[in-house]
mmCIF file of C-alpha atoms in Angstrom:
data_model
loop_
_atom_site.group_PDB
_atom_site.id
_atom_site.type_symbol
_atom_site.label_atom_id
_atom_site.label_comp_id
_atom_site.label_asym_id
_atom_site.label_seq_id
_atom_site.Cartn_x
_atom_site.Cartn_y
_atom_site.Cartn_z
ATOM 1 C CA MET A 1 34.760 11.160 48.423
ATOM 2 C CA ARG A 2 34.892 7.696 46.853
ATOM 3 C CA LEU A 3 31.115 7.270 47.323
ATOM 4 C CA LYS A 4 30.426 10.645 45.697
ATOM 5 C CA THR A 5 32.681 9.794 42.755
ATOM 6 C CA THR A 6 30.971 6.419 42.261
ATOM 7 C CA ALA A 7 27.533 8.053 42.396
ATOM 8 C CA ALA A 8 28.603 10.657 39.865
ATOM 9 C CA LEU A 9 29.978 8.016 37.502
ATOM 10 C CA THR A 10 26.791 5.952 37.845
ATOM 11 C CA ALA A 11 24.623 8.963 37.083
ATOM 12 C CA THR A 12 26.774 9.917 34.105
ATOM 13 C CA THR A 13 26.628 6.370 32.771
ATOM 14 C CA ALA A 14 22.847 6.273 33.185
ATOM 15 C CA LEU A 15 22.457 9.601 31.397
ATOM 16 C CA GLY A 16 24.740 8.407 28.602
ATOM 17 C CA ALA A 17 22.754 5.193 28.196
ATOM 18 C CA ALA A 18 19.492 7.132 28.157
ATOM 19 C CA ALA A 19 20.861 9.534 25.542
ATOM 20 C CA ALA A 20 22.102 6.630 23.426
ATOM 21 C CA ALA A 21 18.722 4.888 23.698
ATOM 22 C CA ALA A 22 16.908 8.091 22.747
ATOM 23 C CA ALA A 23 19.195 8.572 19.750
ATOM 24 C CA ALA A 24 18.603 4.967 18.694
ATOM 25 C CA GLY A 25 14.874 5.558 19.037
ATOM 26 C CA ARG A 26 15.058 8.651 16.826
ATOM 27 C CA TYR A 27 17.067 6.740 14.229
ATOM 28 C CA ALA A 28 14.545 3.898 14.204
ATOM 29 C CA ALA A 29 11.688 6.381 13.977
ATOM 30 C CA ASP A 30 13.230 8.125 10.972
ATOM 31 C CA ALA A 31 13.784 4.753 9.296
ATOM 32 C CA ALA A 32 10.143 3.804 9.899
ATOM 33 C CA LEU A 33 8.830 7.091 8.514
ATOM 34 C CA ARG A 34 11.193 7.456 5.560
ATOM 35 C CA PRO A 35 9.203 8.095 2.346
ATOM 36 C CA THR A 36 9.306 5.660 -0.560
ATOM 37 C CA ARG A 37 11.351 6.757 -3.555
ATOM 38 C CA ALA A 38 11.541 3.885 -5.999
ATOM 39 C CA ARG A 39 13.976 3.573 -8.878
ATOM 40 C CA ARG A 40 13.519 1.336 -11.878
ATOM 41 C CA GLY A 41 15.307 -1.909 -11.231
ATOM 42 C CA ARG A 42 15.063 -1.402 -7.454
ATOM 43 C CA PRO A 43 11.372 -1.343 -6.531
ATOM 44 C CA PRO A 44 10.305 -0.350 -3.015
ATOM 45 C CA VAL A 45 9.582 -2.828 -0.237
ATOM 46 C CA PRO A 46 5.883 -2.462 0.628
ATOM 47 C CA ALA A 47 4.890 -2.522 4.285
ATOM 48 C CA GLY A 48 4.251 -6.111 5.331
ATOM 49 C CA PHE A 49 6.570 -7.591 2.687
ATOM 50 C CA ALA A 50 9.982 -7.024 4.257
ATOM 51 C CA ASP A 51 10.720 -10.749 4.529
ATOM 52 C CA PRO A 52 14.151 -12.190 3.743
ATOM 53 C CA PRO A 53 14.643 -12.583 -0.015
ATOM 54 C CA LEU A 54 13.698 -15.843 -1.704
ATOM 55 C CA THR A 55 16.030 -17.737 -4.008
ATOM 56 C CA VAL A 56 15.002 -18.710 -7.526
ATOM 57 C CA HIS A 57 15.877 -22.415 -7.793
ATOM 58 C CA SER A 58 14.622 -22.975 -11.330
ATOM 59 C CA PHE A 59 11.997 -21.792 -13.779
ATOM 60 C CA THR A 60 10.433 -22.797 -17.066
ATOM 61 C CA LEU A 61 8.899 -20.487 -19.652
ATOM 62 C CA TRP A 62 6.797 -21.584 -22.593
ATOM 63 C CA SER A 63 4.061 -20.599 -25.004
ATOM 64 C CA PRO A 64 1.718 -22.893 -26.955
ATOM 65 C CA GLY A 65 3.310 -24.276 -30.103
ATOM 66 C CA ALA A 66 1.544 -24.750 -33.401
ATOM 67 C CA ASP A 67 0.155 -28.089 -32.247
ATOM 68 C CA GLY A 68 -1.038 -26.709 -28.925
ATOM 69 C CA ASP A 69 1.760 -28.277 -26.906
ATOM 70 C CA PRO A 70 4.015 -26.135 -24.742
ATOM 71 C CA ALA A 71 7.096 -24.974 -26.589
ATOM 72 C CA PRO A 72 10.126 -22.989 -25.437
ATOM 73 C CA ASP A 73 9.906 -19.307 -26.199
ATOM 74 C CA ASP A 74 11.126 -15.970 -24.887
ATOM 75 C CA ALA A 75 10.645 -14.552 -21.398
ATOM 76 C CA HIS A 76 7.173 -13.147 -21.956
ATOM 77 C CA HIS A 77 5.075 -16.300 -21.690
ATOM 78 C CA SER A 78 3.796 -18.393 -18.805
ATOM 79 C CA GLY A 79 5.559 -21.241 -17.088
ATOM 80 C CA ASP A 80 6.551 -22.384 -13.599
ATOM 81 C CA ILE A 81 9.049 -21.070 -11.071
ATOM 82 C CA ALA A 82 10.532 -22.834 -8.028
ATOM 83 C CA LEU A 83 11.282 -20.581 -5.042
ATOM 84 C CA THR A 84 12.677 -21.182 -1.582
ATOM 85 C CA ARG A 85 9.936 -22.894 0.400
ATOM 86 C CA SER A 86 8.471 -20.521 3.010
ATOM 87 C CA LEU A 87 5.171 -19.081 4.176
ATOM 88 C CA THR A 88 5.835 -16.037 2.008
ATOM 89 C CA ALA A 89 6.462 -18.142 -1.101
ATOM 90 C CA ARG A 90 3.138 -19.904 -0.506
ATOM 91 C CA LEU A 91 0.948 -16.809 -0.215
ATOM 92 C CA PRO A 92 -2.206 -17.431 -2.257
ATOM 93 C CA GLY A 93 -2.932 -15.297 -5.281
ATOM 94 C CA THR A 94 -1.060 -13.181 -7.808
ATOM 95 C CA TYR A 95 1.983 -11.040 -6.989
ATOM 96 C CA GLY A 96 4.855 -9.191 -8.496
ATOM 97 C CA LEU A 97 8.263 -10.788 -8.067
ATOM 98 C CA TYR A 98 11.254 -8.490 -8.180
ATOM 99 C CA GLY A 99 14.979 -8.764 -7.811
ATOM 100 C CA ARG A 100 17.895 -6.570 -8.714
ATOM 101 C CA GLY A 101 17.169 -5.347 -12.215
ATOM 102 C CA CYS A 102 14.212 -7.657 -12.922
ATOM 103 C CA HIS A 103 10.473 -7.921 -12.340
ATOM 104 C CA ALA A 104 8.103 -10.814 -13.017
ATOM 105 C CA VAL A 105 4.527 -11.812 -12.163
ATOM 106 C CA VAL A 106 3.712 -15.050 -10.382
ATOM 107 C CA GLY A 107 0.358 -16.725 -9.879
ATOM 108 C CA PRO A 108 -0.723 -19.313 -7.311
ATOM 109 C CA GLU A 109 0.743 -22.753 -6.834
ATOM 110 C CA PRO A 110 -0.437 -25.118 -9.590
ATOM 111 C CA ALA A 111 -2.930 -27.803 -8.645
ATOM 112 C CA ASP A 112 -0.494 -30.442 -9.908
ATOM 113 C CA PRO A 113 3.080 -29.378 -9.150
ATOM 114 C CA PRO A 114 5.850 -30.884 -11.265
ATOM 115 C CA ASP A 115 6.932 -34.371 -10.201
ATOM 116 C CA ASP A 116 10.576 -33.317 -10.084
ATOM 117 C CA ALA A 117 10.008 -30.340 -7.767
ATOM 118 C CA ALA A 118 12.447 -30.334 -4.830
ATOM 119 C CA VAL A 119 10.922 -30.756 -1.380
ATOM 120 C CA ASP A 120 12.526 -27.524 -0.124
ATOM 121 C CA THR A 121 10.921 -25.390 -2.848
ATOM 122 C CA THR A 122 7.520 -23.916 -3.614
ATOM 123 C CA VAL A 123 6.416 -24.017 -7.242
ATOM 124 C CA ARG A 124 4.209 -21.193 -8.525
ATOM 125 C CA ARG A 125 2.887 -20.227 -11.911
ATOM 126 C CA LEU A 126 5.200 -17.823 -13.703
ATOM 127 C CA GLU A 127 2.859 -15.567 -15.646
ATOM 128 C CA ARG A 128 5.426 -13.344 -17.312
ATOM 129 C CA VAL A 129 8.751 -11.575 -16.943
ATOM 130 C CA THR A 130 8.107 -7.853 -17.187
ATOM 131 C CA TYR A 131 11.705 -6.750 -17.610
ATOM 132 C CA GLY A 132 15.230 -7.830 -16.827
ATOM 133 C CA ASP A 133 16.924 -11.203 -16.696
ATOM 134 C CA LEU A 134 15.494 -13.742 -14.262
ATOM 135 C CA ARG A 135 18.116 -16.362 -13.417
ATOM 136 C CA PRO A 136 18.432 -19.400 -11.120
ATOM 137 C CA GLY A 137 20.123 -18.260 -7.940
ATOM 138 C CA ALA A 138 18.639 -14.766 -8.121
ATOM 139 C CA LYS A 139 17.378 -13.228 -4.865
ATOM 140 C CA VAL A 140 13.808 -12.005 -5.226
ATOM 141 C CA ARG A 141 10.893 -10.705 -3.139
ATOM 142 C CA LEU A 142 7.147 -10.926 -3.512
ATOM 143 C CA THR A 143 5.331 -7.603 -3.831
ATOM 144 C CA PRO A 144 1.644 -6.713 -4.212
ATOM 145 C CA LEU A 145 2.653 -4.410 -7.096
ATOM 146 C CA VAL A 146 1.899 -6.605 -10.088
ATOM 147 C CA HIS A 147 2.437 -3.927 -12.742
ATOM 148 C CA VAL A 148 5.321 -1.502 -13.252
ATOM 149 C CA GLY A 149 5.515 1.635 -15.342
ATOM 150 C CA ASP A 150 2.710 3.991 -16.285
ATOM 151 C CA PRO A 151 -0.792 2.924 -17.416
ATOM 152 C CA ARG A 152 0.160 2.931 -21.093
ATOM 153 C CA GLU A 153 3.347 0.891 -20.891
ATOM 154 C CA ALA A 154 2.090 -1.448 -18.180
ATOM 155 C CA LEU A 155 -1.504 -2.012 -19.333
ATOM 156 C CA GLY A 156 -1.956 -0.389 -22.728
ATOM 157 C CA ILE A 157 -4.403 2.128 -21.210
ATOM 158 C CA ASP A 158 -4.130 5.700 -22.462
ATOM 159 C CA HIS A 159 -3.567 8.313 -19.799
ATOM 160 C CA VAL A 160 -2.451 11.891 -19.329
ATOM 161 C CA ASP A 161 0.353 12.972 -17.007
ATOM 162 C CA VAL A 162 -1.100 15.756 -14.866
ATOM 163 C CA ASP A 163 0.202 18.274 -12.346
ATOM 164 C CA VAL A 164 -2.060 18.850 -9.354
ATOM 165 C CA PRO A 165 -1.451 22.129 -7.477
ATOM 166 C CA GLY A 166 -0.854 21.344 -3.798
ATOM 167 C CA GLU A 167 -0.069 23.412 -0.736
ATOM 168 C CA THR A 168 3.608 22.377 -0.801
ATOM 169 C CA GLY A 169 4.060 22.380 -4.578
ATOM 170 C CA THR A 170 3.039 20.498 -7.687
ATOM 171 C CA LEU A 171 1.872 16.900 -7.252
ATOM 172 C CA PRO A 172 2.320 14.592 -10.259
ATOM 173 C CA GLY A 173 -0.357 12.104 -11.164
ATOM 174 C CA TRP A 174 -1.939 10.007 -13.900
ATOM 175 C CA PHE A 175 -5.382 10.768 -15.267
ATOM 176 C CA VAL A 176 -7.256 8.053 -17.149
ATOM 177 C CA PRO A 177 -10.375 9.446 -18.841
ATOM 178 C CA GLY A 178 -13.785 7.812 -18.560
ATOM 179 C CA ARG A 179 -17.339 8.588 -19.670
ATOM 180 C CA ARG A 180 -18.911 8.856 -16.226
ATOM 181 C CA ASP A 181 -19.061 12.018 -14.136
ATOM 182 C CA THR A 182 -17.998 10.141 -10.992
ATOM 183 C CA TRP A 183 -14.227 10.193 -10.626
ATOM 184 C CA VAL A 184 -12.041 7.858 -8.590
ATOM 185 C CA ILE A 185 -9.043 9.376 -6.817
ATOM 186 C CA ALA A 186 -6.580 6.583 -5.993
ATOM 187 C CA VAL A 187 -4.131 7.086 -3.116
ATOM 188 C CA HIS A 188 -1.331 4.572 -2.488
ATOM 189 C CA GLY A 189 -0.056 3.444 0.892
ATOM 190 C CA LEU A 190 3.043 2.639 2.904
ATOM 191 C CA GLY A 191 6.137 1.496 1.057
ATOM 192 C CA THR A 192 4.504 1.709 -2.364
ATOM 193 C CA THR A 193 4.128 4.228 -5.156
ATOM 194 C CA VAL A 194 1.421 5.486 -7.460
ATOM 195 C CA GLU A 195 1.860 2.150 -9.299
ATOM 196 C CA GLN A 196 -0.286 0.507 -6.604
ATOM 197 C CA ALA A 197 -3.362 1.799 -8.443
ATOM 198 C CA LEU A 198 -2.413 -0.209 -11.541
ATOM 199 C CA ASN A 199 -3.745 -3.428 -9.979
ATOM 200 C CA VAL A 200 -7.339 -2.192 -10.116
ATOM 201 C CA LEU A 201 -7.014 0.267 -12.998
ATOM 202 C CA PRO A 202 -8.178 -2.187 -15.719
ATOM 203 C CA PHE A 203 -11.327 -2.868 -13.680
ATOM 204 C CA LEU A 204 -12.042 0.823 -13.005
ATOM 205 C CA HIS A 205 -11.348 1.691 -16.640
ATOM 206 C CA GLY A 206 -13.768 -1.055 -17.699
ATOM 207 C CA GLN A 207 -16.438 0.610 -15.563
ATOM 208 C CA GLN A 208 -15.899 3.839 -17.569
ATOM 209 C CA LEU A 209 -14.782 5.703 -14.431
ATOM 210 C CA PRO A 210 -12.280 8.552 -14.779
ATOM 211 C CA VAL A 211 -9.331 7.777 -12.503
ATOM 212 C CA LEU A 212 -6.817 10.172 -10.980
ATOM 213 C CA ALA A 213 -3.882 8.281 -9.418
ATOM 214 C CA LEU A 214 -2.028 10.686 -7.153
ATOM 215 C CA ALA A 215 1.604 10.965 -6.093
ATOM 216 C CA TYR A 216 1.733 12.956 -2.871
ATOM 217 C CA ARG A 217 4.439 14.676 -0.822
ATOM 218 C CA GLY A 218 7.433 12.425 -0.266
ATOM 219 C CA ASP A 219 6.932 10.524 -3.531
ATOM 220 C CA SER A 220 9.338 10.708 -6.447
ATOM 221 C CA GLY A 221 8.679 13.923 -8.361
ATOM 222 C CA ALA A 222 6.576 15.396 -5.517
ATOM 223 C CA PRO A 223 7.629 17.925 -2.856
ATOM 224 C CA ARG A 224 9.574 16.692 0.168
ATOM 225 C CA PRO A 225 7.560 16.303 3.365
ATOM 226 C CA ALA A 226 8.188 18.403 6.450
ATOM 227 C CA ASN A 227 11.253 17.219 8.415
ATOM 228 C CA GLY A 228 12.078 14.890 5.523
ATOM 229 C CA VAL A 229 9.894 12.076 6.856
ATOM 230 C CA GLY A 230 6.381 10.835 6.187
ATOM 231 C CA HIS A 231 3.600 11.718 8.611
ATOM 232 C CA LEU A 232 1.352 8.663 8.226
ATOM 233 C CA GLY A 233 -1.309 10.752 6.518
ATOM 234 C CA ASP A 234 -1.515 13.503 9.127
ATOM 235 C CA THR A 235 -0.319 16.184 6.698
ATOM 236 C CA GLU A 236 -0.453 14.200 3.463
ATOM 237 C CA TRP A 237 -4.257 14.097 3.511
ATOM 238 C CA ARG A 238 -4.237 17.709 2.324
ATOM 239 C CA ASP A 239 -2.750 16.469 -0.943
ATOM 240 C CA VAL A 240 -5.888 14.345 -1.358
ATOM 241 C CA ASP A 241 -7.871 17.525 -0.754
ATOM 242 C CA ALA A 242 -5.848 19.160 -3.549
ATOM 243 C CA ALA A 243 -6.682 16.248 -5.864
ATOM 244 C CA LEU A 244 -10.359 16.640 -4.960
ATOM 245 C CA ARG A 245 -10.231 20.327 -5.902
ATOM 246 C CA TYR A 246 -8.546 19.384 -9.182
ATOM 247 C CA ALA A 247 -11.218 16.792 -9.988
ATOM 248 C CA VAL A 248 -14.095 19.166 -9.308
ATOM 249 C CA ARG A 249 -12.415 21.898 -11.329
ATOM 250 C CA TYR A 250 -12.170 19.603 -14.347
ATOM 251 C CA GLY A 251 -15.709 18.310 -14.331
ATOM 252 C CA ALA A 252 -16.157 15.726 -11.573
ATOM 253 C CA ASP A 253 -19.669 15.829 -10.170
ATOM 254 C CA ARG A 254 -19.036 13.077 -7.616
ATOM 255 C CA VAL A 255 -15.782 11.582 -6.381
ATOM 256 C CA VAL A 256 -14.932 8.232 -4.802
ATOM 257 C CA LEU A 257 -11.787 8.374 -2.690
ATOM 258 C CA TYR A 258 -9.955 5.041 -2.891
ATOM 259 C CA GLY A 259 -7.011 4.519 -0.572
ATOM 260 C CA TRP A 260 -4.711 1.764 0.587
ATOM 261 C CA SER A 261 -3.022 1.708 4.011
ATOM 262 C CA THR A 262 -2.170 5.284 5.036
ATOM 263 C CA GLY A 263 -3.788 6.372 1.770
ATOM 264 C CA ALA A 264 -7.055 5.040 3.213
ATOM 265 C CA TYR A 265 -6.533 7.133 6.355
ATOM 266 C CA MET A 266 -5.881 10.155 4.130
ATOM 267 C CA ALA A 267 -9.080 9.499 2.173
ATOM 268 C CA LEU A 268 -11.068 9.236 5.395
ATOM 269 C CA ARG A 269 -9.676 12.545 6.633
ATOM 270 C CA ALA A 270 -10.299 14.307 3.329
ATOM 271 C CA ALA A 271 -13.910 13.087 3.185
ATOM 272 C CA ALA A 272 -14.508 14.519 6.640
ATOM 273 C CA GLU A 273 -12.507 17.770 6.493
ATOM 274 C CA SER A 274 -12.155 18.953 2.899
ATOM 275 C CA PRO A 275 -14.065 22.136 2.033
ATOM 276 C CA LEU A 276 -15.280 20.199 -1.040
ATOM 277 C CA ARG A 277 -16.364 17.111 0.902
ATOM 278 C CA GLN A 278 -19.909 17.457 -0.421
ATOM 279 C CA HIS A 279 -18.584 16.057 -3.722
ATOM 280 C CA VAL A 280 -17.344 12.847 -2.072
ATOM 281 C CA SER A 281 -19.955 10.168 -2.737
ATOM 282 C CA GLY A 282 -18.080 7.174 -1.365
ATOM 283 C CA LEU A 283 -14.904 5.778 0.190
ATOM 284 C CA VAL A 284 -12.985 2.587 -0.538
ATOM 285 C CA LEU A 285 -10.572 1.795 2.285
ATOM 286 C CA ASP A 286 -8.190 -1.103 1.682
ATOM 287 C CA SER A 287 -6.220 -2.146 4.796
ATOM 288 C CA PRO A 288 -6.793 1.245 6.433
ATOM 289 C CA VAL A 289 -4.341 2.473 9.049
ATOM 290 C CA LEU A 290 -6.656 3.389 11.925
ATOM 291 C CA ASP A 291 -4.218 2.920 14.817
ATOM 292 C CA ARG A 292 -1.036 4.702 13.880
ATOM 293 C CA ARG A 293 0.796 3.762 17.075
ATOM 294 C CA ALA A 294 0.439 0.077 16.187
ATOM 295 C CA THR A 295 1.570 0.843 12.639
ATOM 296 C CA LEU A 296 4.577 2.841 13.851
ATOM 297 C CA ARG A 297 5.600 -0.084 16.025
ATOM 298 C CA ALA A 298 5.230 -2.535 13.130
ATOM 299 C CA LEU A 299 7.253 -0.325 10.779
ATOM 300 C CA ALA A 300 10.041 0.135 13.308
ATOM 301 C CA ALA A 301 10.178 -3.623 13.971
ATOM 302 C CA ALA A 302 10.284 -4.357 10.231
ATOM 303 C CA ARG A 303 13.304 -2.037 9.901
ATOM 304 C CA GLY A 304 15.227 -4.143 12.433
ATOM 305 C CA THR A 305 14.646 -2.096 15.599
ATOM 306 C CA PRO A 306 15.430 -4.233 18.681
ATOM 307 C CA ARG A 307 12.335 -5.073 20.717
ATOM 308 C CA ALA A 308 13.632 -3.161 23.754
ATOM 309 C CA LEU A 309 13.876 0.044 21.697
ATOM 310 C CA LEU A 310 10.438 -0.180 20.076
ATOM 311 C CA PRO A 311 8.660 1.994 22.692
ATOM 312 C CA LEU A 312 11.365 4.653 22.275
ATOM 313 C CA ALA A 313 11.086 4.463 18.499
ATOM 314 C CA VAL A 314 7.307 4.912 18.663
ATOM 315 C CA ARG A 315 7.591 7.920 20.980
ATOM 316 C CA ALA A 316 10.296 9.437 18.799
ATOM 317 C CA ALA A 317 8.185 8.878 15.670
ATOM 318 C CA GLU A 318 5.207 10.534 17.330
ATOM 319 C CA GLY A 319 7.427 13.499 18.017
ATOM 320 C CA ARG A 320 8.496 13.616 14.373
ATOM 321 C CA VAL A 321 4.930 13.501 13.048
ATOM 322 C CA ALA A 322 3.448 16.967 12.622
ATOM 323 C CA LEU A 323 0.301 16.987 14.746
ATOM 324 C CA ARG A 324 -2.840 18.908 14.041
ATOM 325 C CA ALA A 325 -3.501 21.991 16.105
ATOM 326 C CA ASP A 326 -5.739 20.014 18.444
ATOM 327 C CA GLY A 327 -2.989 17.415 18.964
ATOM 328 C CA GLU A 328 -4.740 14.644 17.042
ATOM 329 C CA LEU A 329 -2.699 11.471 16.901
ATOM 330 C CA PRO A 330 -4.416 8.087 17.308
ATOM 331 C CA THR A 331 -2.788 6.184 20.164
ATOM 332 C CA GLY A 332 -4.384 2.781 20.048
ATOM 333 C CA GLY A 333 -7.878 3.660 21.200
ATOM 334 C CA GLY A 334 -9.576 2.445 18.051
ATOM 335 C CA PRO A 335 -11.356 4.225 15.217
ATOM 336 C CA ASP A 336 -13.742 6.204 17.411
ATOM 337 C CA ALA A 337 -11.453 7.062 20.305
ATOM 338 C CA PRO A 338 -11.331 10.784 21.218
ATOM 339 C CA HIS A 339 -8.106 11.189 19.239
ATOM 340 C CA GLY A 340 -8.937 8.669 16.533
ATOM 341 C CA PRO A 341 -9.436 9.351 12.831
ATOM 342 C CA ALA A 342 -12.559 10.977 11.506
ATOM 343 C CA ARG A 343 -15.748 8.962 11.313
ATOM 344 C CA PRO A 344 -17.100 8.068 7.858
ATOM 345 C CA THR A 345 -19.726 10.464 6.577
ATOM 346 C CA VAL A 346 -20.496 8.759 3.243
ATOM 347 C CA PRO A 347 -21.028 5.143 2.122
ATOM 348 C CA THR A 348 -17.761 3.316 2.774
ATOM 349 C CA LEU A 349 -16.356 -0.042 1.701
ATOM 350 C CA VAL A 350 -13.655 -1.425 3.988
ATOM 351 C CA VAL A 351 -11.598 -4.386 2.749
ATOM 352 C CA HIS A 352 -9.233 -5.870 5.312
ATOM 353 C CA GLY A 353 -7.846 -9.180 6.556
ATOM 354 C CA PRO A 354 -6.906 -10.816 9.868
ATOM 355 C CA ASP A 355 -3.330 -11.517 8.750
ATOM 356 C CA ASP A 356 -2.408 -7.840 8.393
ATOM 357 C CA THR A 357 0.531 -7.228 10.758
ATOM 358 C CA VAL A 358 0.877 -3.535 9.884
ATOM 359 C CA ALA A 359 -2.673 -2.215 10.389
ATOM 360 C CA PRO A 360 -4.712 -4.356 12.816
ATOM 361 C CA TRP A 361 -8.012 -5.291 11.223
ATOM 362 C CA GLU A 362 -9.894 -5.197 14.541
ATOM 363 C CA HIS A 363 -10.254 -1.425 14.153
ATOM 364 C CA SER A 364 -11.766 -1.837 10.690
ATOM 365 C CA ARG A 365 -14.294 -4.328 12.026
ATOM 366 C CA GLU A 366 -15.124 -1.978 14.880
ATOM 367 C CA LEU A 367 -15.612 0.892 12.438
ATOM 368 C CA ALA A 368 -18.116 -1.233 10.516
ATOM 369 C CA ARG A 369 -19.845 -2.358 13.708
ATOM 370 C CA ARG A 370 -20.319 1.210 14.929
ATOM 371 C CA HIS A 371 -21.560 2.538 11.592
ATOM 372 C CA PRO A 372 -23.548 -0.306 10.004
ATOM 373 C CA HIS A 373 -25.636 2.028 7.842
ATOM 374 C CA LEU A 374 -22.571 3.583 6.199
ATOM 375 C CA VAL A 375 -19.782 0.993 6.319
ATOM 376 C CA SER A 376 -19.683 -2.301 4.437
ATOM 377 C CA PHE A 377 -16.930 -4.645 5.580
ATOM 378 C CA HIS A 378 -15.338 -7.370 3.450
ATOM 379 C CA GLY A 379 -12.803 -9.652 5.099
ATOM 380 C CA VAL A 380 -10.002 -11.348 3.163
ATOM 381 C CA PRO A 381 -8.142 -14.194 4.907
ATOM 382 C CA ASP A 382 -4.514 -15.003 4.067
ATOM 383 C CA ALA A 383 -3.856 -11.462 2.851
ATOM 384 C CA ARG A 384 -0.978 -9.259 3.900
ATOM 385 C CA HIS A 385 -1.156 -5.523 4.356
ATOM 386 C CA ALA A 386 -2.700 -3.739 1.350
ATOM 387 C CA ALA A 387 -2.637 -6.975 -0.663
ATOM 388 C CA MET A 388 -6.352 -7.804 -0.462
ATOM 389 C CA TRP A 389 -6.736 -7.697 -4.252
ATOM 390 C CA ASN A 390 -3.808 -10.053 -4.817
ATOM 391 C CA VAL A 391 -5.379 -13.007 -2.981
ATOM 392 C CA ASP A 392 -8.372 -13.252 -5.328
ATOM 393 C CA PRO A 393 -8.614 -10.424 -7.889
ATOM 394 C CA ALA A 394 -11.946 -11.575 -9.335
ATOM 395 C CA ALA A 395 -13.675 -11.777 -5.945
ATOM 396 C CA TYR A 396 -12.219 -8.424 -4.876
ATOM 397 C CA GLU A 397 -13.384 -6.705 -8.049
ATOM 398 C CA GLU A 398 -16.891 -8.132 -7.715
ATOM 399 C CA VAL A 399 -17.172 -6.643 -4.205
ATOM 400 C CA LEU A 400 -15.820 -3.378 -5.587
ATOM 401 C CA ARG A 401 -18.264 -3.428 -8.509
ATOM 402 C CA ARG A 402 -21.279 -3.819 -6.256
ATOM 403 C CA PHE A 403 -20.178 -0.982 -4.018
ATOM 404 C CA LEU A 404 -19.302 1.452 -6.810
ATOM 405 C CA THR A 405 -22.636 0.794 -8.508
ATOM 406 C CA SER A 406 -24.350 2.133 -5.394
ATOM 407 C CA VAL A 407 -22.371 5.390 -5.205
ATOM 408 C CA MET A 408 -21.970 6.406 -8.864
#
């Protein structure tokens, strides 16, 4: 009797532990797939930028005086800022810097840092303070989102707020007119918002390209996704299809689909499966998510999931993602595995870097290797996920210019 009781208690304990682990996995999965809903003053945390906050140690703001020398002025002129020394603080390029109730823009480290800079700090150029009160002691994060607001308030570019009819409801977006008949549909990625398109909008606007920046299901102002969680592009791509229908309806002859992260996956799917895919003349894929199992694991880890629970979290997330009828869900086999994403059917520019911990770049390189006549690959070292532009905006835009010239 005692042996039977012990066996029963052991089995019950094992079942309880398994149930608890499964519940923890589901919780971690929901956290990984939760859509981004930003509020002013509390911007989202983009995938790949969930590092511990940095501390502002000091900063200086100035503008040229009448004699050309720096002179103190308000918080809308360049200067220097000293941040907690870390690998994140030393990322090369230009980034947004946000804290509670404030947003600024920082450039690279100056060639000649101030002589009085503390050894435990990193000094960067402080380009401007967009809004709020930046103070010593403030906790801040770097973000690839350099601009905040809509195109008019952030960049002085006129736009129209549009409503795109989608299968789950109305999708808000920004339309920036241009003289060409080739439109660009811009689709943001993980942990960001439609504001991600603002980084490249001045360049695209300068090329006279009409731009439709889309907010899709799960975004603020857009319909909620099924089950209340994101699906890593598996259902969201149909919102890109809706934007393509909208563009063609309003005069687009050709369309370039431009996506970051999961937005790149969505663009790839739409170019292959949309009934209007004949209008897609090109794809721009920045840090594309081509192995969603690896991305699920990275997202769960970034949300604090213990290493032992990561496999459970990934399996739970796969169960939460609405699969296609044929069961399509990439499981690590690469871009051309039987259950991988669609192959490119039009000229495609892929921009990716080896330091991306969210979407492994090996799959992007393999995509280019397998389709050399369609896919151009541009590697960017020292770039985090979906922050290829930030490292060197001028170089990025030159690569983009050459590609767009060939597909307009």
